[in-house]
Amino acid sequence: MELYAITTKIRAYWETISTSYWFIPACLMTFSVVLCSLCLALVQRACIPGWLLAFFPIVTQSGAQQLLSTLATSIITATSIAFSMTLVALVMASSQFGPRLLRTFMLDKGTQVVLGVLVSTFLYCLISLHHLSSITQNEDALSIISASSAILTILDVVCIIYFIHHLAKFIQADEIIYRCFSDFLGDIDSLLPRPEDQPDERPLAEELAVRTSFSITLFSECSNYVQTINYRELINRNPDIIAGLEIFVRSGDYVAVGDPLITFYGRCEISKEMVNKYRKCLVFGRQRTPVQDPEFAVSQLVEIALRALSPGINDPYTAITCLDRLTSACVIMHDREFPANCVVNTSTNIWLLRRTFALASVINTAFDQIRQAGESHMAINLHLMHCYKTLKNHLDTKYHPLLKSHAKATMYLASKQTFSDKEQNELDQANKRFLQTA
């Protein structure tokens, strides 16, 4: 249980670390310092065989100093250019796709590695240059130091070429949409775990969750977003005292100071000191994360579509691509089981009542705002009807009334616009095909 709690917190912290531009460069810089120290410790006793002289030509101390100085200057210049290109890409992404999409850019490992390699090579040359005066007698050592720095510089040139190609590809709308969708696919197992992953929990009817007279509520002490909640630890601690818990928040919610978080129902009197220990089961942060929030990736795709439909950009094709990915996300979620609102731990008999995510709310999040923003675009209306038809083919019949309400809302908003007879007829035909879908 402690391992699960630690894992949950690590995932929340790792989300913050992995979207920063300092972690991977810092690791590579540390590796560069260690590598340079080892080379300097070993190279002074090195002797180059004759057959390697073609690759490690003999250089003088002044020549090695000039080479390392030139390489260090060139690399730091290339590094500044790479950082400038990154900042330009981030500004473009923020204005075109929305500031919350910067997370996807900053999560990109290719950019982080390239920046780390450039800075690490500069550090390697700088340390080598600093210790160069101590290598006076061994010309072979000078040759090895110079050659290794040159090899690293060649690697930097390859990284810069890759970086330019990678950045040009990465800022394309279709690539951003695909990466958001791929991030969602990578997180689906943790977002919607299968029942066999939680063998000690089973659904419980809410009527059987008995609220005892011994109750106490835990209130928020900060104003932040709920990032993760360790449900497993909540229903495993103090079974001799706690009978059940009611959680009023879920991942992605914003809470203010004094908002109720959890109400504990005890088998006897519950002390405030014990309740305060449960604060560690909730992780708060300044922004939402996809760790336990299935609607996070959906909201990102929706934001891209809304930006594309804004008058300043007016790019319905990007919005249509987002609708395709959103439809696929809903179909994938349908094949997973969403957490039950009320569960009980079969080992401790502690029940847990909570607000959970449902496929219906995901569908509403995916299509409501896009439908409203794209009401004047016939292409968007037609594609929305196509998406509803696709979902109707894949989802259980219990979701059909919800899809019909979305289709009805689309038709209503379109009826308020002025379209040609041809376009209106196409929309009517799309609605008819949707209604005829089994």
Short mmCIF file of C-alpha atoms in Angstrom, two decimals:
data_model
loop_
_atom_site.label_atom_id
_atom_site.label_comp_id
_atom_site.label_asym_id
_atom_site.label_seq_id
_atom_site.Cartn_x
_atom_site.Cartn_y
_atom_site.Cartn_z
CA MET A 1 0.00 0.00 0.00
CA GLU A 2 2.86 2.36 0.80
CA LEU A 3 4.40 1.46 -2.58
CA TYR A 4 1.18 2.47 -4.37
CA ALA A 5 1.09 5.77 -2.47
CA ILE A 6 4.70 6.51 -3.38
CA THR A 7 4.05 5.57 -7.01
CA THR A 8 1.05 7.90 -7.21
CA LYS A 9 3.05 10.84 -5.89
CA ILE A 10 6.01 10.05 -8.12
CA ARG A 11 3.75 10.06 -11.18
CA ALA A 12 2.43 13.50 -10.24
CA TYR A 13 5.94 14.86 -9.68
CA TRP A 14 7.27 13.17 -12.81
CA GLU A 15 4.57 14.91 -14.84
CA THR A 16 5.98 18.26 -13.69
CA ILE A 17 9.60 17.23 -14.24
CA SER A 18 9.08 15.68 -17.68
CA THR A 19 7.49 18.89 -19.02
CA SER A 20 10.48 21.03 -18.06
CA TYR A 21 13.50 22.01 -20.15
CA TRP A 22 16.00 21.54 -17.35
CA PHE A 23 15.75 17.89 -16.28
CA ILE A 24 17.18 16.04 -19.31
CA PRO A 25 19.80 18.77 -20.04
CA ALA A 26 20.82 18.69 -16.36
CA CYS A 27 21.22 14.88 -16.51
CA LEU A 28 23.29 15.12 -19.70
CA MET A 29 25.42 17.89 -18.22
CA THR A 30 26.11 15.74 -15.16
CA PHE A 31 27.05 12.85 -17.44
CA SER A 32 29.32 15.19 -19.43
CA VAL A 33 31.15 16.30 -16.28
CA VAL A 34 31.64 12.68 -15.18
CA LEU A 35 32.78 11.62 -18.65
CA CYS A 36 35.21 14.51 -18.93
CA SER A 37 36.63 13.79 -15.47
CA LEU A 38 37.19 10.13 -16.36
CA CYS A 39 38.81 11.06 -19.65
CA LEU A 40 41.12 13.54 -17.98
CA ALA A 41 42.06 10.98 -15.34
CA LEU A 42 42.82 8.26 -17.88
CA VAL A 43 44.05 10.21 -20.85
CA GLN A 44 47.24 11.49 -19.22
CA ARG A 45 48.53 7.91 -19.14
CA ALA A 46 47.28 7.10 -22.61
CA CYS A 47 49.42 6.22 -25.58
CA ILE A 48 48.00 6.17 -29.11
CA PRO A 49 48.90 3.14 -31.26
CA GLY A 50 50.39 3.92 -34.64
CA TRP A 51 47.36 2.71 -36.60
CA LEU A 52 45.13 5.26 -34.79
CA LEU A 53 47.25 8.29 -35.67
CA ALA A 54 45.07 8.87 -38.74
CA PHE A 55 42.09 9.41 -36.44
CA PHE A 56 43.96 11.05 -33.57
CA PRO A 57 46.62 13.29 -35.17
CA ILE A 58 49.28 14.69 -32.90
CA VAL A 59 48.56 18.27 -31.79
CA THR A 60 50.50 20.73 -29.70
CA GLN A 61 49.20 22.30 -26.52
CA SER A 62 48.59 25.64 -28.22
CA GLY A 63 46.82 23.89 -31.09
CA ALA A 64 44.60 21.94 -28.69
CA GLN A 65 43.82 25.12 -26.79
CA GLN A 66 42.83 26.95 -29.96
CA LEU A 67 40.70 24.03 -31.17
CA LEU A 68 38.84 23.68 -27.87
CA SER A 69 38.28 27.44 -27.67
CA THR A 70 36.85 27.49 -31.21
CA LEU A 71 34.62 24.48 -30.57
CA ALA A 72 33.31 25.88 -27.28
CA THR A 73 32.50 29.23 -28.90
CA SER A 74 30.76 27.59 -31.85
CA ILE A 75 28.74 25.24 -29.69
CA ILE A 76 27.47 27.91 -27.32
CA THR A 77 26.45 29.97 -30.38
CA ALA A 78 24.57 27.00 -31.83
CA THR A 79 22.99 26.38 -28.43
CA SER A 80 21.71 29.95 -28.23
CA ILE A 81 20.23 29.60 -31.73
CA ALA A 82 18.55 26.31 -30.76
CA PHE A 83 17.05 27.90 -27.65
CA SER A 84 15.86 30.87 -29.73
CA MET A 85 14.20 28.54 -32.24
CA THR A 86 12.54 26.69 -29.40
CA LEU A 87 11.17 29.90 -27.92
CA VAL A 88 9.85 30.98 -31.32
CA ALA A 89 8.11 27.62 -31.71
CA LEU A 90 6.61 27.93 -28.23
CA VAL A 91 5.30 31.43 -29.00
CA MET A 92 3.78 30.23 -32.27
CA ALA A 93 2.22 27.23 -30.54
CA SER A 94 0.81 29.39 -27.78
CA SER A 95 -0.83 31.82 -30.21
CA GLN A 96 -2.11 29.22 -32.67
CA PHE A 97 -2.99 26.22 -30.52
CA GLY A 98 -3.43 27.76 -27.06
CA PRO A 99 -1.13 28.21 -24.06
CA ARG A 100 -2.20 24.91 -22.46
CA LEU A 101 -0.80 23.07 -25.49
CA LEU A 102 2.69 24.22 -24.47
CA ARG A 103 2.79 21.14 -22.24
CA THR A 104 2.82 18.93 -25.35
CA PHE A 105 5.74 20.91 -26.79
CA MET A 106 7.71 20.89 -23.57
CA LEU A 107 7.07 17.17 -23.11
CA ASP A 108 8.85 16.44 -26.39
CA LYS A 109 11.97 14.45 -25.55
CA GLY A 110 13.65 15.18 -28.88
CA THR A 111 13.94 18.89 -28.15
CA GLN A 112 15.08 18.27 -24.58
CA VAL A 113 17.79 15.82 -25.68
CA VAL A 114 19.13 18.12 -28.41
CA LEU A 115 19.38 21.05 -26.01
CA GLY A 116 21.01 18.77 -23.44
CA VAL A 117 23.59 17.43 -25.93
CA LEU A 118 24.56 20.93 -27.05
CA VAL A 119 24.98 22.28 -23.53
CA SER A 120 26.82 19.13 -22.41
CA THR A 121 29.31 19.33 -25.26
CA PHE A 122 30.03 22.97 -24.43
CA LEU A 123 30.61 21.98 -20.82
CA TYR A 124 32.90 19.13 -21.92
CA CYS A 125 35.03 21.51 -24.00
CA LEU A 126 35.08 24.10 -21.23
CA ILE A 127 36.31 21.63 -18.58
CA SER A 128 38.87 20.17 -20.98
CA LEU A 129 40.12 23.64 -21.77
CA HIS A 130 40.42 24.43 -18.08
CA HIS A 131 42.59 21.34 -17.44
CA LEU A 132 44.60 21.64 -20.61
CA SER A 133 47.53 23.39 -18.96
CA SER A 134 48.08 20.37 -16.70
CA ILE A 135 48.72 18.16 -19.75
CA THR A 136 52.16 19.27 -20.92
CA GLN A 137 54.27 16.18 -21.47
CA ASN A 138 51.87 13.73 -23.12
CA GLU A 139 51.07 14.79 -26.70
CA ASP A 140 48.96 11.66 -27.18
CA ALA A 141 46.71 12.84 -24.36
CA LEU A 142 46.32 16.22 -26.06
CA SER A 143 45.36 14.46 -29.27
CA ILE A 144 42.76 12.29 -27.58
CA ILE A 145 41.17 15.26 -25.80
CA SER A 146 41.06 17.28 -29.02
CA ALA A 147 39.72 14.39 -31.10
CA SER A 148 37.00 13.49 -28.59
CA SER A 149 35.84 17.12 -28.50
CA ALA A 150 35.75 17.21 -32.29
CA ILE A 151 33.70 13.98 -32.38
CA LEU A 152 31.22 15.45 -29.93
CA THR A 153 30.99 18.57 -32.08
CA ILE A 154 30.19 16.46 -35.14
CA LEU A 155 27.45 14.83 -33.08
CA ASP A 156 26.17 18.32 -32.28
CA VAL A 157 25.99 19.16 -35.99
CA VAL A 158 23.87 16.05 -36.57
CA CYS A 159 21.66 17.02 -33.62
CA ILE A 160 21.15 20.53 -35.01
CA ILE A 161 20.09 19.16 -38.41
CA TYR A 162 17.72 16.75 -36.69
CA PHE A 163 16.42 19.55 -34.48
CA ILE A 164 15.54 21.80 -37.42
CA HIS A 165 13.73 18.95 -39.18
CA HIS A 166 12.03 17.87 -35.97
CA LEU A 167 10.87 21.37 -35.09
CA ALA A 168 9.52 22.01 -38.59
CA LYS A 169 7.50 18.80 -38.36
CA PHE A 170 6.45 19.29 -34.77
CA ILE A 171 4.71 22.65 -35.24
CA GLN A 172 2.33 21.22 -37.85
CA ALA A 173 -1.26 21.05 -36.65
CA ASP A 174 -1.78 17.41 -37.59
CA GLU A 175 1.36 16.40 -35.68
CA ILE A 176 0.24 18.27 -32.55
CA ILE A 177 -3.18 16.64 -32.71
CA TYR A 178 -1.62 13.20 -33.16
CA ARG A 179 0.73 13.72 -30.21
CA CYS A 180 -2.16 14.76 -27.95
CA PHE A 181 -4.02 11.64 -29.02
CA SER A 182 -0.93 9.47 -28.52
CA ASP A 183 -0.44 10.87 -25.00
CA PHE A 184 -4.03 9.90 -24.28
CA LEU A 185 -3.45 6.34 -25.56
CA GLY A 186 -0.34 6.07 -23.40
CA ASP A 187 -2.24 7.09 -20.27
CA ILE A 188 -5.42 5.06 -20.84
CA ASP A 189 -4.35 2.17 -18.58
CA SER A 190 -3.76 4.48 -15.63
CA LEU A 191 -6.79 6.66 -16.39
CA LEU A 192 -9.23 3.78 -16.65
CA PRO A 193 -7.68 0.73 -14.95
CA ARG A 194 -9.28 -2.62 -15.61
CA PRO A 195 -11.24 -4.26 -12.76
CA GLU A 196 -8.70 -7.06 -12.45
CA ASP A 197 -6.10 -4.45 -11.49
CA GLN A 198 -8.07 -3.73 -8.29
CA PRO A 199 -9.14 -7.17 -6.98
CA ASP A 200 -9.91 -5.94 -3.46
CA GLU A 201 -12.59 -3.46 -4.62
CA ARG A 202 -16.12 -4.07 -5.79
CA PRO A 203 -19.00 -1.73 -6.67
CA LEU A 204 -21.52 -0.97 -3.96
CA ALA A 205 -25.03 0.46 -4.17
CA GLU A 206 -25.07 3.98 -2.76
CA GLU A 207 -27.99 3.05 -0.51
CA LEU A 208 -25.72 0.59 1.31
CA ALA A 209 -23.18 3.29 2.16
CA VAL A 210 -24.34 3.98 5.71
CA ARG A 211 -23.45 7.45 6.95
CA THR A 212 -22.82 7.17 10.67
CA SER A 213 -23.30 9.94 13.24
CA PHE A 214 -19.54 10.09 13.86
CA SER A 215 -18.51 12.31 10.95
CA ILE A 216 -15.83 14.90 10.34
CA THR A 217 -14.96 16.86 7.19
CA LEU A 218 -11.52 17.64 5.80
CA PHE A 219 -11.28 21.10 4.22
CA SER A 220 -8.84 22.48 1.69
CA GLU A 221 -5.94 24.58 2.94
CA CYS A 222 -4.90 25.84 -0.50
CA SER A 223 -6.36 27.17 -3.75
CA ASN A 224 -5.13 24.82 -6.46
CA TYR A 225 -6.11 22.06 -8.85
CA VAL A 226 -6.53 18.50 -7.65
CA GLN A 227 -3.96 16.47 -9.59
CA THR A 228 -4.20 12.99 -8.05
CA ILE A 229 -6.17 11.22 -5.34
CA ASN A 230 -4.86 8.05 -3.75
CA TYR A 231 -8.18 6.20 -3.46
CA ARG A 232 -6.53 2.91 -2.57
CA GLU A 233 -4.86 4.30 0.51
CA LEU A 234 -8.05 6.06 1.60
CA ILE A 235 -10.00 2.82 1.83
CA ASN A 236 -7.21 0.83 3.46
CA ARG A 237 -6.22 2.98 6.43
CA ASN A 238 -7.70 2.70 9.94
CA PRO A 239 -10.43 0.13 9.23
CA ASP A 240 -11.16 -0.15 12.95
CA ILE A 241 -12.16 3.54 13.07
CA ILE A 242 -13.28 4.54 9.56
CA ALA A 243 -16.55 3.12 8.21
CA GLY A 244 -16.66 5.09 4.98
CA LEU A 245 -15.63 8.23 3.14
CA GLU A 246 -17.38 10.65 0.82
CA ILE A 247 -15.06 12.54 -1.54
CA PHE A 248 -16.40 15.78 -3.02
CA VAL A 249 -13.62 16.45 -5.53
CA ARG A 250 -11.98 14.58 -8.37
CA SER A 251 -8.82 15.01 -10.42
CA GLY A 252 -8.98 18.18 -12.49
CA ASP A 253 -11.23 20.09 -10.07
CA TYR A 254 -10.21 23.49 -8.78
CA VAL A 255 -10.62 23.98 -5.04
CA ALA A 256 -10.42 27.15 -2.99
CA VAL A 257 -9.36 27.52 0.62
CA GLY A 258 -12.09 26.17 2.88
CA ASP A 259 -13.78 23.97 0.28
CA PRO A 260 -14.80 20.53 1.61
CA LEU A 261 -12.63 17.69 0.33
CA ILE A 262 -13.58 14.52 2.21
CA THR A 263 -16.14 13.64 4.85
CA PHE A 264 -15.17 10.72 7.08
CA TYR A 265 -17.80 8.54 8.71
CA GLY A 266 -16.45 6.64 11.68
CA ARG A 267 -17.40 3.68 13.79
CA CYS A 268 -16.49 5.88 16.74
CA GLU A 269 -15.30 9.45 17.35
CA ILE A 270 -12.65 10.60 14.84
CA SER A 271 -9.93 13.03 15.87
CA LYS A 272 -8.81 15.96 13.73
CA GLU A 273 -5.19 14.85 14.04
CA MET A 274 -5.97 11.55 12.33
CA VAL A 275 -8.00 13.23 9.59
CA ASN A 276 -5.20 15.69 8.81
CA LYS A 277 -2.90 12.77 8.01
CA TYR A 278 -5.14 12.00 5.03
CA ARG A 279 -4.11 15.23 3.32
CA LYS A 280 -1.14 13.38 1.85
CA CYS A 281 -3.59 11.25 -0.16
CA LEU A 282 -4.44 14.29 -2.29
CA VAL A 283 -1.86 15.99 -4.49
CA PHE A 284 -2.51 19.58 -5.54
CA GLY A 285 -0.82 21.68 -8.18
CA ARG A 286 -1.04 24.88 -10.16
CA GLN A 287 -2.42 23.16 -13.26
CA ARG A 288 -4.35 20.12 -14.38
CA THR A 289 -2.44 16.99 -15.36
CA PRO A 290 -3.44 13.85 -17.29
CA VAL A 291 -2.41 11.51 -14.46
CA GLN A 292 -5.98 10.75 -13.28
CA ASP A 293 -8.00 13.05 -15.55
CA PRO A 294 -9.54 11.33 -18.62
CA GLU A 295 -10.97 14.64 -19.83
CA PHE A 296 -7.55 16.32 -19.91
CA ALA A 297 -6.49 15.02 -23.35
CA VAL A 298 -10.03 15.55 -24.64
CA SER A 299 -9.92 19.17 -23.47
CA GLN A 300 -6.60 19.69 -25.24
CA LEU A 301 -8.04 18.50 -28.56
CA VAL A 302 -11.13 20.63 -28.01
CA GLU A 303 -8.94 23.68 -27.39
CA ILE A 304 -7.08 23.13 -30.67
CA ALA A 305 -10.40 22.86 -32.51
CA LEU A 306 -11.78 26.02 -30.88
CA ARG A 307 -8.63 27.96 -31.77
CA ALA A 308 -8.90 26.70 -35.36
CA LEU A 309 -12.52 27.87 -35.58
CA SER A 310 -11.77 31.34 -34.20
CA PRO A 311 -12.20 34.22 -36.69
CA GLY A 312 -8.50 35.03 -36.52
CA ILE A 313 -7.40 31.57 -37.70
CA ASN A 314 -10.52 30.16 -39.45
CA ASP A 315 -9.10 26.69 -40.14
CA PRO A 316 -12.02 24.21 -40.17
CA TYR A 317 -9.82 21.40 -41.52
CA THR A 318 -7.83 21.34 -38.28
CA ALA A 319 -11.08 21.25 -36.32
CA ILE A 320 -12.26 18.31 -38.43
CA THR A 321 -9.05 16.43 -37.65
CA CYS A 322 -9.65 17.07 -33.94
CA LEU A 323 -13.20 15.73 -34.28
CA ASP A 324 -11.85 12.51 -35.81
CA ARG A 325 -9.43 12.01 -32.92
CA LEU A 326 -12.10 12.87 -30.35
CA THR A 327 -14.42 10.30 -31.88
CA SER A 328 -11.68 7.66 -31.69
CA ALA A 329 -10.99 8.60 -28.05
CA CYS A 330 -14.66 8.13 -27.15
CA VAL A 331 -14.74 4.73 -28.86
CA ILE A 332 -11.59 3.63 -27.01
CA MET A 333 -12.99 4.81 -23.66
CA HIS A 334 -16.21 2.93 -24.34
CA ASP A 335 -14.25 -0.33 -24.35
CA ARG A 336 -12.89 0.44 -20.87
CA GLU A 337 -14.80 0.37 -17.62
CA PHE A 338 -15.18 3.68 -15.83
CA PRO A 339 -14.76 3.67 -12.03
CA ALA A 340 -17.92 3.14 -10.02
CA ASN A 341 -19.30 6.03 -7.98
CA CYS A 342 -19.42 3.88 -4.86
CA VAL A 343 -17.04 1.02 -4.03
CA VAL A 344 -16.20 -1.01 -0.97
CA ASN A 345 -12.91 -2.58 0.04
CA THR A 346 -13.56 -6.27 0.64
CA SER A 347 -10.63 -6.49 3.06
CA THR A 348 -11.37 -3.51 5.30
CA ASN A 349 -15.13 -3.07 4.61
CA ILE A 350 -14.56 0.67 4.17
CA TRP A 351 -16.90 2.14 1.56
CA LEU A 352 -15.98 5.06 -0.68
CA LEU A 353 -18.44 7.44 -2.34
CA ARG A 354 -16.90 9.73 -4.94
CA ARG A 355 -17.46 11.82 -8.03
CA THR A 356 -16.14 9.93 -11.02
CA PHE A 357 -15.87 10.42 -14.74
CA ALA A 358 -18.41 8.92 -17.13
CA LEU A 359 -18.40 8.44 -20.88
CA ALA A 360 -21.43 10.71 -21.20
CA SER A 361 -19.52 13.64 -19.66
CA VAL A 362 -16.54 12.92 -21.92
CA ILE A 363 -18.80 13.03 -25.00
CA ASN A 364 -20.30 16.31 -23.84
CA THR A 365 -16.84 17.77 -23.25
CA ALA A 366 -15.69 16.60 -26.67
CA PHE A 367 -18.50 18.00 -28.81
CA ASP A 368 -20.43 20.75 -27.01
CA GLN A 369 -18.03 23.66 -27.45
CA ILE A 370 -16.97 22.64 -30.96
CA ARG A 371 -20.61 22.48 -32.04
CA GLN A 372 -21.24 25.96 -30.63
CA ALA A 373 -18.09 27.46 -32.15
CA GLY A 374 -18.62 25.83 -35.55
CA GLU A 375 -22.32 26.50 -36.04
CA SER A 376 -21.61 28.83 -38.97
CA HIS A 377 -19.36 26.27 -40.73
CA MET A 378 -21.36 23.79 -42.76
CA ALA A 379 -18.29 21.50 -43.02
CA ILE A 380 -18.15 21.30 -39.22
CA ASN A 381 -21.88 20.59 -38.92
CA LEU A 382 -21.67 17.83 -41.52
CA HIS A 383 -18.65 16.27 -39.87
CA LEU A 384 -20.29 16.42 -36.45
CA MET A 385 -23.21 14.42 -37.84
CA HIS A 386 -20.70 11.94 -39.27
CA CYS A 387 -19.02 11.63 -35.87
CA TYR A 388 -22.37 11.04 -34.14
CA LYS A 389 -23.16 8.34 -36.69
CA THR A 390 -19.79 6.66 -36.07
CA LEU A 391 -20.29 6.74 -32.30
CA LYS A 392 -23.80 5.36 -32.68
CA ASN A 393 -22.34 2.38 -34.54
CA HIS A 394 -19.77 1.66 -31.83
CA LEU A 395 -21.45 2.62 -28.56
CA ASP A 396 -24.09 0.77 -26.55
CA THR A 397 -27.71 1.67 -27.13
CA LYS A 398 -27.87 3.41 -23.75
CA TYR A 399 -25.79 6.22 -25.25
CA HIS A 400 -28.03 6.65 -28.30
CA PRO A 401 -30.39 9.18 -26.63
CA LEU A 402 -27.35 11.31 -25.72
CA LEU A 403 -26.09 11.18 -29.31
CA LYS A 404 -29.57 12.06 -30.59
CA SER A 405 -29.61 15.11 -28.33
CA HIS A 406 -26.24 16.19 -29.77
CA ALA A 407 -27.52 15.69 -33.31
CA LYS A 408 -30.67 17.62 -32.51
CA ALA A 409 -28.62 20.49 -31.04
CA THR A 410 -26.43 20.55 -34.16
CA MET A 411 -29.46 20.75 -36.43
CA TYR A 412 -31.00 23.49 -34.31
CA LEU A 413 -27.88 25.68 -34.35
CA ALA A 414 -27.49 25.13 -38.09
CA SER A 415 -31.12 26.13 -38.69
CA LYS A 416 -30.35 29.55 -37.24
CA GLN A 417 -27.68 30.14 -39.90
CA THR A 418 -28.19 31.17 -43.51
CA PHE A 419 -27.06 28.35 -45.77
CA SER A 420 -27.83 27.60 -49.40
CA ASP A 421 -30.48 25.05 -50.32
CA LYS A 422 -27.75 22.64 -51.42
CA GLU A 423 -25.90 22.83 -48.10
CA GLN A 424 -29.11 22.56 -46.08
CA ASN A 425 -30.12 19.51 -48.08
CA GLU A 426 -26.73 17.88 -47.38
CA LEU A 427 -27.19 18.46 -43.67
CA ASP A 428 -30.72 17.04 -43.76
CA GLN A 429 -29.42 13.95 -45.54
CA ALA A 430 -26.66 13.56 -42.92
CA ASN A 431 -29.25 13.79 -40.15
CA LYS A 432 -31.40 11.21 -41.90
CA ARG A 433 -28.44 8.82 -42.20
CA PHE A 434 -27.73 9.29 -38.50
CA LEU A 435 -31.33 8.52 -37.52
CA GLN A 436 -31.37 5.43 -39.75
CA THR A 437 -28.21 4.02 -38.15
CA ALA A 438 -28.97 0.89 -36.16
#
